[in-house]
Amino acid sequence: MMWILFVASLGTNYKAMKAMQFNNAAEQIKNGLSDGAITVQTLENLAYNSEMCVLIQNRFGDTIYSFDMMAGKCLIHNTNTFALLAYRQNAIESPDGIYYTEIPNRRFNITTMLYVTIIGDRTNPDGFLFLNTSLEPLESSERIIVTQVMLIGILLLILGIGISYILARLIEAPITRIIKSAEILGSGDFNVQFDGHGYAETEILAETLEYSAKEIAKVDTLKRDLIANVSHDLRTPLTMIKAYAEMVRDLSGDNPKKRAEHINVIIDESDRLSDLVNDILDLSKLESGSQKLKLTEFDIVEHIRTLMGRYKLLSEKNGYKFIVSMPEKFMITADIIKLDQVLYNLINNAVNYTGESKEVYICVMPESENKARVEITDTGRGIKEEDLATIFERYYRTEKAKREVIGTGLGLSIVKEIMKLHGFKYGVMSEVGVGSTFWFEVERKTES
Ligand code: ADP
């Protein structure tokens, strides 16, 4: 490209520069002639500096000054009078009084440039100025320059190809390594290492892929755990249901007391099963974000009171004590059904884990006009510090809970999702051997 542009512009530029030189020289000579300041010396200097032949004729065609710069190769000094007359005529006929052309000098096999201009008045000229130069230096230097530039071009091209090849190989190496690791990742090995060293971009790519692999691994473990937990939790009540159904069929069918007992177990286990399935469905709906809240304004104090009515049987039959501390009234904005789920889960957990004293405290504490904190406290065994961070994760159950208490391990993650959906803060404080307090904040949204 560079070579083509160079070759294409060289001749044109050179000729344009020559034309300018002619104009300047002609202007200088004509001015000098009109004010009489010109000398033979200045003319000669001008001819030397601009490398041109000069011929000045008077109006009759007599030579006034002549200087042959090109050692006999000058066109104006080697042509006949008729030709010079013709050039003069051309200058007279041209609109600006200048005749400018390229003429080949066949005798010397060169191209010359001719510049003819009128001295004095155009209609009544005092004389004519002929300037003439050869394009020979241009032609020979053009050949040299073009070859030179072509050589440089070829050299640069080879260099460019070489550098590109080396660069391509350098980038290719880490990319090939990353592709190989990605293939391993694709085949299911999430512990694969990505090596992208060599380039900043490939290093970032490798780090990003490694991060993605770790995230996929996490999701994969979670999925495995989920399937294992769900199938385990489904199998336990199913086994019980089957066993008791068989017992009713084979043994207790005719004994109404035993039969009722066994059928009750079947009903209880079926309830557990449907609770589990409902919890799983709830959680997946909440986590997928497809659940929309139906916000209403209601009195949480009154609501908790109604709710506590349902625990009456539990306290009468099993000796649980529910100690409630609430203001007269506190209006909040929430989804009443979802808030019920939260309260049920937390109170049920408190009941399940409260231990010997069988005491559960429920508090509603106003924090400001529109904000209150709800606390559900038990006096059970408490939760170990290291378990506190993970307690709201789905399927997380502390070691002890796994064996002792019936539960799905989904309750607290449902609480978490519902609180997140409402934008309410929530948390837990616990001391081992003393008890736990699960809390959340509720708010009344005032129109703004
Ligand atoms: P679960 O159905 O097992 O109760 P949750 O998600 O409700 O599932 O609770 C997760 C785990 O948190 C429980 O298995 C238990 O180990 C622990 N936990 C929850 N509430 C309490 C509490 N009040 N006291 C002690 N441990 C609790």
PDB file of C-alpha atoms in Angstrom, residues 57 70 162 177 242-243 252 319 327 343 438:
ATOM      1  CA  GLN A  57      13.322  37.448 -25.861  1.00  0.00           C
ATOM      2  CA  MET A  70      21.605  21.587 -19.060  1.00  0.00           C
ATOM      3  CA  GLY A 162       7.285 -13.197  11.125  1.00  0.00           C
ATOM      4  CA  ARG A 177      -4.232 -25.149  27.159  1.00  0.00           C
ATOM      5  CA  LYS A 242     -46.042 -49.426  53.589  1.00  0.00           C
ATOM      6  CA  ALA A 243     -45.094 -51.273  56.749  1.00  0.00           C
ATOM      7  CA  SER A 252     -54.554 -55.707  62.908  1.00  0.00           C
ATOM      8  CA  GLY A 319     -47.469 -28.919  78.582  1.00  0.00           C
ATOM      9  CA  PRO A 327     -48.239  -4.089  72.321  1.00  0.00           C
ATOM     10  CA  LEU A 343     -44.325 -17.595  62.122  1.00  0.00           C
ATOM     11  CA  PHE A 438     -34.994 -16.107  65.888  1.00  0.00           C
TER      12      PHE A 438
END
